[in-house]
Tab-separated table of C-alpha atoms and ligand atoms in Angstrom:
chain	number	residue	atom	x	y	z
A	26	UNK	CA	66.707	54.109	-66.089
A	27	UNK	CA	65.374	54.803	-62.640
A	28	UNK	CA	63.087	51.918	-60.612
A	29	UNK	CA	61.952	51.243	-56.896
A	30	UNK	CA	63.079	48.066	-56.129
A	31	UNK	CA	65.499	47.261	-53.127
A	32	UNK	CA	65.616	51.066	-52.510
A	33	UNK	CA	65.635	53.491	-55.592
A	34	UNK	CA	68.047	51.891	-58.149
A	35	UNK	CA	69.620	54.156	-60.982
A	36	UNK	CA	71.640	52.678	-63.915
A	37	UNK	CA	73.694	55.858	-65.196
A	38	UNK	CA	76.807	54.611	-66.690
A	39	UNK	CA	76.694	51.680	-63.846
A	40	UNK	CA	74.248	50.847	-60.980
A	41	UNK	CA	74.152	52.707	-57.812
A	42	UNK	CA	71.345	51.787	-54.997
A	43	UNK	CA	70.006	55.019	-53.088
A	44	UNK	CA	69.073	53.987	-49.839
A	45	UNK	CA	68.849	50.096	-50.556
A	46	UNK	CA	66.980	47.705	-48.468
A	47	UNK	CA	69.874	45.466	-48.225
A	48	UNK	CA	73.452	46.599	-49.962
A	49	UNK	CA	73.616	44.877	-53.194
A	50	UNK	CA	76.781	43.680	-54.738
A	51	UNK	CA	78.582	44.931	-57.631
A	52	UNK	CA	76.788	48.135	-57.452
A	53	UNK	CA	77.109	51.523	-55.222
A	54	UNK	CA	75.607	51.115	-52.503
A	55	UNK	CA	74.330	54.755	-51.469
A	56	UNK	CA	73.136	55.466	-47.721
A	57	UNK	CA	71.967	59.114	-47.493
A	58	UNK	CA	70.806	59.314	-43.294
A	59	UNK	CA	70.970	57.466	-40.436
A	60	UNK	CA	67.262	56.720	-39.787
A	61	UNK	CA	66.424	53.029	-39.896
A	62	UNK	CA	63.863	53.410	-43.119
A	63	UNK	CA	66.842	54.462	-44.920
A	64	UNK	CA	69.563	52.292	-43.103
A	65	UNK	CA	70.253	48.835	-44.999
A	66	UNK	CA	69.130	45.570	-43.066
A	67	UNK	CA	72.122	44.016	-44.635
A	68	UNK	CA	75.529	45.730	-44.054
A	69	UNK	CA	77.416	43.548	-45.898
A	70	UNK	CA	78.940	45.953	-48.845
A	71	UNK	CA	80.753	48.816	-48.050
A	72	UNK	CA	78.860	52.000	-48.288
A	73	UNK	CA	79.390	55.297	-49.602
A	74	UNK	CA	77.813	58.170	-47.230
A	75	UNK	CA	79.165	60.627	-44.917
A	76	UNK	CA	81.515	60.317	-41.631
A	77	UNK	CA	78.577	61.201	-39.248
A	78	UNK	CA	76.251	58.598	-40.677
A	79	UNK	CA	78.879	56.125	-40.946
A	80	UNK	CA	79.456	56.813	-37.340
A	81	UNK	CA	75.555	56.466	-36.575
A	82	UNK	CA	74.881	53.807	-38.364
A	83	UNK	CA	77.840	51.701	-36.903
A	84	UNK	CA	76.106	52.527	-33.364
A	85	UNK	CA	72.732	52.385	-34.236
A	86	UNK	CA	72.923	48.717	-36.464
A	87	UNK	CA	75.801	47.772	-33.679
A	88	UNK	CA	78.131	46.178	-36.302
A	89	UNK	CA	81.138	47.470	-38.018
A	90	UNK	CA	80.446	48.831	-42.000
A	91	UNK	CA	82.852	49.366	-44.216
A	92	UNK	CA	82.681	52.881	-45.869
A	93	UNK	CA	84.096	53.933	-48.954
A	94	UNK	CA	83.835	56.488	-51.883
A	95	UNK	CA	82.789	56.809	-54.906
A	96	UNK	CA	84.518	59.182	-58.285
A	97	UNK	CA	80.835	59.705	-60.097
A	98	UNK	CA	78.930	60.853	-56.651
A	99	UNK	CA	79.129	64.492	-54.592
A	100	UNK	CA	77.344	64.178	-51.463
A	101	UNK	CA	75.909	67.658	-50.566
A	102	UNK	CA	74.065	68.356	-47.110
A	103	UNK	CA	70.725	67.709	-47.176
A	104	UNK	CA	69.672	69.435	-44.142
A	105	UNK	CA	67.765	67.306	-43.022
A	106	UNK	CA	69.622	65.408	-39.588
A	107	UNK	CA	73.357	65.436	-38.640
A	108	UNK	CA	75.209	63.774	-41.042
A	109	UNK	CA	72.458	63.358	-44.048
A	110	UNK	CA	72.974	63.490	-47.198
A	111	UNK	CA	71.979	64.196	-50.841
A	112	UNK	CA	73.575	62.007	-53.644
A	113	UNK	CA	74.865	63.841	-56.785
A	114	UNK	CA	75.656	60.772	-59.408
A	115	UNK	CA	77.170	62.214	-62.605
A	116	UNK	CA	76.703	59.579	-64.772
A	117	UNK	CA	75.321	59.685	-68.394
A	118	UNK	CA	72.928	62.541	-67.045
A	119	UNK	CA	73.441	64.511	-63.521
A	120	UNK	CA	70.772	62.290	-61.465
A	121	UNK	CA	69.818	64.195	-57.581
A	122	UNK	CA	68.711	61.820	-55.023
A	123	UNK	CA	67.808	64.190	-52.161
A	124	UNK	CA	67.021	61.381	-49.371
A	125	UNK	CA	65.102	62.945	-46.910
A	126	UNK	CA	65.250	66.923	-47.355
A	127	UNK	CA	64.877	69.855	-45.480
A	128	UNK	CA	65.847	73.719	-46.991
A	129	UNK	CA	64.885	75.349	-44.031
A	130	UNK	CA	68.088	77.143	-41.754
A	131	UNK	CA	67.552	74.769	-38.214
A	132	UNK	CA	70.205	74.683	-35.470
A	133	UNK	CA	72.808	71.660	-36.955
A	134	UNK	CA	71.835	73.411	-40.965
A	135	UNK	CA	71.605	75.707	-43.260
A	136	UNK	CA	69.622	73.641	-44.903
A	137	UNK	CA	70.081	72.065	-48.539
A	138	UNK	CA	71.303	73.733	-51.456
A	139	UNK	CA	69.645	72.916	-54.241
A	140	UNK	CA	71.835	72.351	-57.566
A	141	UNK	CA	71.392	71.462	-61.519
A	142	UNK	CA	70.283	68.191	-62.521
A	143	UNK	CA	69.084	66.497	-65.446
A	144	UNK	CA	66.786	64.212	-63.114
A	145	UNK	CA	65.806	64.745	-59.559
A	146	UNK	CA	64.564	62.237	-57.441
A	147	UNK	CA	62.603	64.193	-54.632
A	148	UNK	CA	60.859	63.051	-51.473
A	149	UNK	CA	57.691	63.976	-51.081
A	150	UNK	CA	56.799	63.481	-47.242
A	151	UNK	CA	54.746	66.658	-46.892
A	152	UNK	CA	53.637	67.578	-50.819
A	153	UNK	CA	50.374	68.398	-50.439
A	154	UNK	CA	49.357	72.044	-50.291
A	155	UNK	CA	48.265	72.035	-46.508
A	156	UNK	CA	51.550	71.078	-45.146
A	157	UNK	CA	53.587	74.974	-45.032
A	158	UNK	CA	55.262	75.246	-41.870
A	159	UNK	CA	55.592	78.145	-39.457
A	160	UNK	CA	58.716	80.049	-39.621
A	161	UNK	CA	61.490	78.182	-37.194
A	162	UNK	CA	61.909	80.680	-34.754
A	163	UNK	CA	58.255	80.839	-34.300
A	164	UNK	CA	58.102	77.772	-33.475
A	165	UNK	CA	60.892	77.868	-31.097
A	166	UNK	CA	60.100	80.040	-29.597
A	167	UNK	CA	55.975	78.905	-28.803
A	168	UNK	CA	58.120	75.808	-27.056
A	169	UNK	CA	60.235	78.291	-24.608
A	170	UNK	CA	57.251	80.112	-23.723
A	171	UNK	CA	55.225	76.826	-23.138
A	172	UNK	CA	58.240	75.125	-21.089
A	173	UNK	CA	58.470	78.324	-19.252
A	174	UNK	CA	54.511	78.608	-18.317
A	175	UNK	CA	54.721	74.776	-17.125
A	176	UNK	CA	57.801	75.673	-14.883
A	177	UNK	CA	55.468	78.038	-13.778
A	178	UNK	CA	52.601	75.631	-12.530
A	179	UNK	CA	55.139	73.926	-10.690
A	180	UNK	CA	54.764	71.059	-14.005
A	181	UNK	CA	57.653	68.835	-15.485
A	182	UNK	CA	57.443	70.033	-19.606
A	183	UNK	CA	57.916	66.233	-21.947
A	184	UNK	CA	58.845	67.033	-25.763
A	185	UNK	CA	58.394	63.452	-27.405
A	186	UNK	CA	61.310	63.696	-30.280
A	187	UNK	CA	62.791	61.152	-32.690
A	188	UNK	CA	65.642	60.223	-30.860
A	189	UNK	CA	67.972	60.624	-33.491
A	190	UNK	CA	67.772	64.107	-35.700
A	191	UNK	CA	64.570	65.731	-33.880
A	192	UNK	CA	65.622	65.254	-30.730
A	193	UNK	CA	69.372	66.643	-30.897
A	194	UNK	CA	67.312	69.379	-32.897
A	195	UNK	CA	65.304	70.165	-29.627
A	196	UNK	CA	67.934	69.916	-27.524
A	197	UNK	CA	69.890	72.679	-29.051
A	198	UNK	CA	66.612	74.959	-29.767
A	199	UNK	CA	65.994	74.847	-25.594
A	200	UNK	CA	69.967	75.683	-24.751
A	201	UNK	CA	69.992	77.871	-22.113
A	202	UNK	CA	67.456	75.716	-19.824
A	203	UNK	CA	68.376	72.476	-17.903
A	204	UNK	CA	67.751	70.017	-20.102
A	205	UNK	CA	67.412	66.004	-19.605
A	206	UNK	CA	66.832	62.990	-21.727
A	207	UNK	CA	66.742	59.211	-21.648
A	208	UNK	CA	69.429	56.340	-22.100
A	209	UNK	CA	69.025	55.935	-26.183
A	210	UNK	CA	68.759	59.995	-26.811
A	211	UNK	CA	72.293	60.219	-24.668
A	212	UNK	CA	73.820	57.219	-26.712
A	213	UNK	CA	73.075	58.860	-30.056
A	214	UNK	CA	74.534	62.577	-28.702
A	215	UNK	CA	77.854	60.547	-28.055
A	216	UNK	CA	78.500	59.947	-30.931
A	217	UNK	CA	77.234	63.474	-32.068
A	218	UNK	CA	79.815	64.894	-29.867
A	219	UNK	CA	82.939	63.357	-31.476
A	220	UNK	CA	82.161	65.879	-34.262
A	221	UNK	CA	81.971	68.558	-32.821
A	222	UNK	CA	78.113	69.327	-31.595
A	223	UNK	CA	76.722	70.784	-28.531
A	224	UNK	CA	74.068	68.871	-26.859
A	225	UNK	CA	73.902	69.516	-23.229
A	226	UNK	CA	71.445	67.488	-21.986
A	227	UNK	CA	71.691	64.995	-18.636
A	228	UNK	CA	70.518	61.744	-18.384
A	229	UNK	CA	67.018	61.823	-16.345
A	230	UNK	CA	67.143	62.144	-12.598
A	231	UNK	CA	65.114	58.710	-11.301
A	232	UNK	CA	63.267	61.007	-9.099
A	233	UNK	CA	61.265	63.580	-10.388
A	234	UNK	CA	62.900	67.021	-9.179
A	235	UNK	CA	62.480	70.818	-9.966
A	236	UNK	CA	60.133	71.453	-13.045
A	237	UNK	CA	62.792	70.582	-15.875
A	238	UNK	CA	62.581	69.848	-19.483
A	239	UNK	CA	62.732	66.485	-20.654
A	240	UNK	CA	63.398	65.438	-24.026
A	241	UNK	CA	62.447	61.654	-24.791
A	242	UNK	CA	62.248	59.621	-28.037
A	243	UNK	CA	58.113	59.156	-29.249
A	244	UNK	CA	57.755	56.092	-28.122
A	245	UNK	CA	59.614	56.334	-24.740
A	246	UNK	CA	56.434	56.349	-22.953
A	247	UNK	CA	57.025	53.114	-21.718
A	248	UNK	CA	60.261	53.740	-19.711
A	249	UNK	CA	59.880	53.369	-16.409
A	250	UNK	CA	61.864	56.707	-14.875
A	251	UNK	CA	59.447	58.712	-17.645
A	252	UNK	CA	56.252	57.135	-15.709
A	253	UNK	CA	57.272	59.134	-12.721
A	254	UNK	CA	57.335	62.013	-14.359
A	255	UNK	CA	53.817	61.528	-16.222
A	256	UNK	CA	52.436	60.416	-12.702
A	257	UNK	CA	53.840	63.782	-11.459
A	258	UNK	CA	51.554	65.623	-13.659
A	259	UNK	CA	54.422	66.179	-16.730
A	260	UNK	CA	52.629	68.318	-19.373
A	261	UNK	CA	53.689	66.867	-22.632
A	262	UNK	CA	53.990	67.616	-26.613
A	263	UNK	CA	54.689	65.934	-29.859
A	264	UNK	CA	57.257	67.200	-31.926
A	265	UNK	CA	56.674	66.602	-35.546
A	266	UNK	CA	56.060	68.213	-38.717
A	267	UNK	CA	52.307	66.559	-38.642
A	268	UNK	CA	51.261	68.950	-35.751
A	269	UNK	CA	50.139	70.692	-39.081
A	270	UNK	CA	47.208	68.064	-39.217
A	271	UNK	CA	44.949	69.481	-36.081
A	272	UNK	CA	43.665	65.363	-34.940
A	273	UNK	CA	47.095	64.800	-34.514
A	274	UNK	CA	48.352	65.642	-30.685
A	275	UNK	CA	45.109	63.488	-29.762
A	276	UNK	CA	46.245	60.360	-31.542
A	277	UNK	CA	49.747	61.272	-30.091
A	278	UNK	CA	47.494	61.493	-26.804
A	279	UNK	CA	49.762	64.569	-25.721
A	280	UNK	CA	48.731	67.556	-24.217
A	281	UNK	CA	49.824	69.857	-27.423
A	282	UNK	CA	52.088	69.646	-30.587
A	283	UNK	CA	54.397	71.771	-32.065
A	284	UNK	CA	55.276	71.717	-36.081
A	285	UNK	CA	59.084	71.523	-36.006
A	286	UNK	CA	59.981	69.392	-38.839
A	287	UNK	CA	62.973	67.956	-40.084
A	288	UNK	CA	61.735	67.978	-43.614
A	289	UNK	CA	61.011	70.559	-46.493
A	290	UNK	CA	57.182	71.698	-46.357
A	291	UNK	CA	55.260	72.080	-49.594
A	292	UNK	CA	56.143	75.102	-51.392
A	293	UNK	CA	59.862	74.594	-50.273
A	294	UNK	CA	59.586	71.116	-52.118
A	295	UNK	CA	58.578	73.693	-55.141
A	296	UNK	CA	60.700	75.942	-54.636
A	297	UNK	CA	63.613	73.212	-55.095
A	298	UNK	CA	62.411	71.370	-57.652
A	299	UNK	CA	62.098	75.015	-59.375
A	300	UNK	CA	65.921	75.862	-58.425
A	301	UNK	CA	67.070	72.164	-59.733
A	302	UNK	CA	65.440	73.013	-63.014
A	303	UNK	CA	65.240	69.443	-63.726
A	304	UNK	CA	63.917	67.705	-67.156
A	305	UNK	CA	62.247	64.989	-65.043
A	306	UNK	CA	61.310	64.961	-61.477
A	307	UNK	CA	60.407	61.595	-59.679
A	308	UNK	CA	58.559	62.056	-56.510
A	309	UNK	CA	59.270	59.743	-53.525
A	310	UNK	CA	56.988	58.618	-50.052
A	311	UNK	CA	54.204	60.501	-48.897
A	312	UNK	CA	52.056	62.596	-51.088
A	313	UNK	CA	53.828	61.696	-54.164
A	314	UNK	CA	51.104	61.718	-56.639
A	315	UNK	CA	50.047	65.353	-55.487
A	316	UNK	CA	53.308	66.829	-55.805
A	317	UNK	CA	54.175	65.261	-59.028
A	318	UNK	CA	50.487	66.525	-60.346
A	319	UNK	CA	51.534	70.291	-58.784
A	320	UNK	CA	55.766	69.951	-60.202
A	321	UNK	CA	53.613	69.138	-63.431
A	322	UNK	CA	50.753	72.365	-63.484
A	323	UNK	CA	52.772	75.033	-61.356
A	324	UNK	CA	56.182	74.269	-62.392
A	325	UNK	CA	55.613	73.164	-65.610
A	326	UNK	CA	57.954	70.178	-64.880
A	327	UNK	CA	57.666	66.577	-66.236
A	328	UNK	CA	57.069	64.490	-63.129
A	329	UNK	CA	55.720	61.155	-61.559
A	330	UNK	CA	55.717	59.372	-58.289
A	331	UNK	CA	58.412	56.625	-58.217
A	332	UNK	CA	56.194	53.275	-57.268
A	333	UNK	CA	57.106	50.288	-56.244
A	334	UNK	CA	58.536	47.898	-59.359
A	335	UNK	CA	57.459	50.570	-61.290
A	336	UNK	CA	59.878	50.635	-64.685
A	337	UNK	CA	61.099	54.688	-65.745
A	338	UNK	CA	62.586	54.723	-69.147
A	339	UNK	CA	63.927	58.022	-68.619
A	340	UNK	CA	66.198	60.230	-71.009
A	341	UNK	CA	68.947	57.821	-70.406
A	342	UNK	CA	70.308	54.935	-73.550
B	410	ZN	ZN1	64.818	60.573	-42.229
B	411	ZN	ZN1	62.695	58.916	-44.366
């Protein structure tokens, strides 16, 4: 039985929480990333997730967590940020929680693997047909050779990036250039470091210097040293896999976007879902009625969007 209540909730043998609001007792307590819509208010319970999100969670939340492990559950990479995870619990059935997924190769990835399952429980951020992204490189590339034509004007280039996940990703894409970023970007790349991954970036001069590249979180608009550099005449992008939807750089009220995304597009959600060959595929946030209603007609798949309080009597006694 699979429900959305307090995160996604499977019973399998015993009750495990993917991605709970708040860590529930006698149950496991499943954290699959370190982004705060998947990290539990409530810390409470020991969790069972990888070293790197242990790590970022402990700085992020600012409290210690106790971490732990669990016989019935592989964690697998899930490509999608440092340290995320999929959740494979082998209960009764083989249930796949993917968290947040991404299949494409990126700098930190080779992306997620997809393997068997009886179930699959598969976000569904970008599941609608419009949403197939570039190739990476292409994109990576259109950043250098915007960067480099601001340089040129004598302009400051601003690439506004999650600060944890997208902007490491960034980071790493632009090695080779001097890079700079703000206090909470630098914090997170600490503890990035500790395992192992290359992130040069500087903390941000006060004074606006040489044309440089600055990566700062989305909403860092506010901080003060950044004003400088947007009074200098900074040109500036979004970074996010909704440059796909053309409006979107002018509610971001940037100069351009660029579609580097952290998660799967559309047809890679199909082509996983395809590769899991699963009896029953519940889709998660985002356009999960339209990719359950294409798993269904192109894949032939059972599948339905997972709603809120919403009761799945699956294959499972
Ligand atoms: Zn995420
Ligand atoms: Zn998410």
């Amino acid at each position: 039985m699979i429900y959305l209540d307090n995160g996604v909730s499977v019973f399998s043998g015993r009750e495990y929480r993917c991605d709970p609001k708040r860590c529930a007792r006698n149950c496991v307590n499943l954290v699959s990333h370190g982004h705060f819509d998947h990290v539990p208010s409530s810390l409470s319970q020991a969790i069972v997730t990888s070293e790197i999100t242990h790590a970022i969670v402990e700085s992020r939340a600012g409290v210690k967590v106790e971490r732990t492990t669990c016989e019935h559950v592989d964690l697998l990479d899930s490509g999608h940020v440092p340290g995320a995870s999929m959740f494979l619990i082998n209960g009764d059935k083989k249930v796949l929680y993917t968290g947040d997924l991404c299949t494409r190769e990126k700098y930190f990835s080779p992306g997620a693997k997809p393997v068997k399952a009886d179930v699959l429980i598969i976000e569904s951020t970008f599941g609608k047909e419009k949403y197939v992204f570039p190739p990476y490189h292409e994109t990576v590339k259109a950043m250098k050779d915007w960067a480099e034509d601001n340089a040129a004007c004598g302009k400051h280039t601003i690439f506004y990036a999650y600060t944890f996940g997208k902007a490491q990703e960034v980071i790493a894409a632009m090695e080779g250039n001097e890079i700079f970023t703000t206090g909470p970007v630098m914090k997170v790349n600490a503890v990035l470091k500790k395992f192992g991954y290359r992130l040069d970036a500087e903390m941000l001069p006060e004074e606006p210097g040489e044309p440089s590249i600055i990566v700062a979180p989305a909403g860092g608009k506010r901080d003060p040293v950044l004003k400088k550099y947007l009074i200098a005449g900074a040109r500036t992008a979004s970074v996010s896999g909704w440059a796909m939807d053309r409006g979107m750089m002018y509610a971001a009220h940037t100069d351009t976007a660029f579609p580097l995304s952290d998660h799967a597009d559309y047809q890679e959600l199909l082509d996983f879902t395809k590769a899991v060959s699963p009896e029953i595929v519940y889709t998660l946030h985002g356009f999960s009625k339209e990719l359950a209603k294409d798993i269904r007609t192109k894949l032939g798949i059972e599948a339905v969007p997972l709603k809120k309080g919403h009761l799945t009597l699956s294959n499972f006694q």
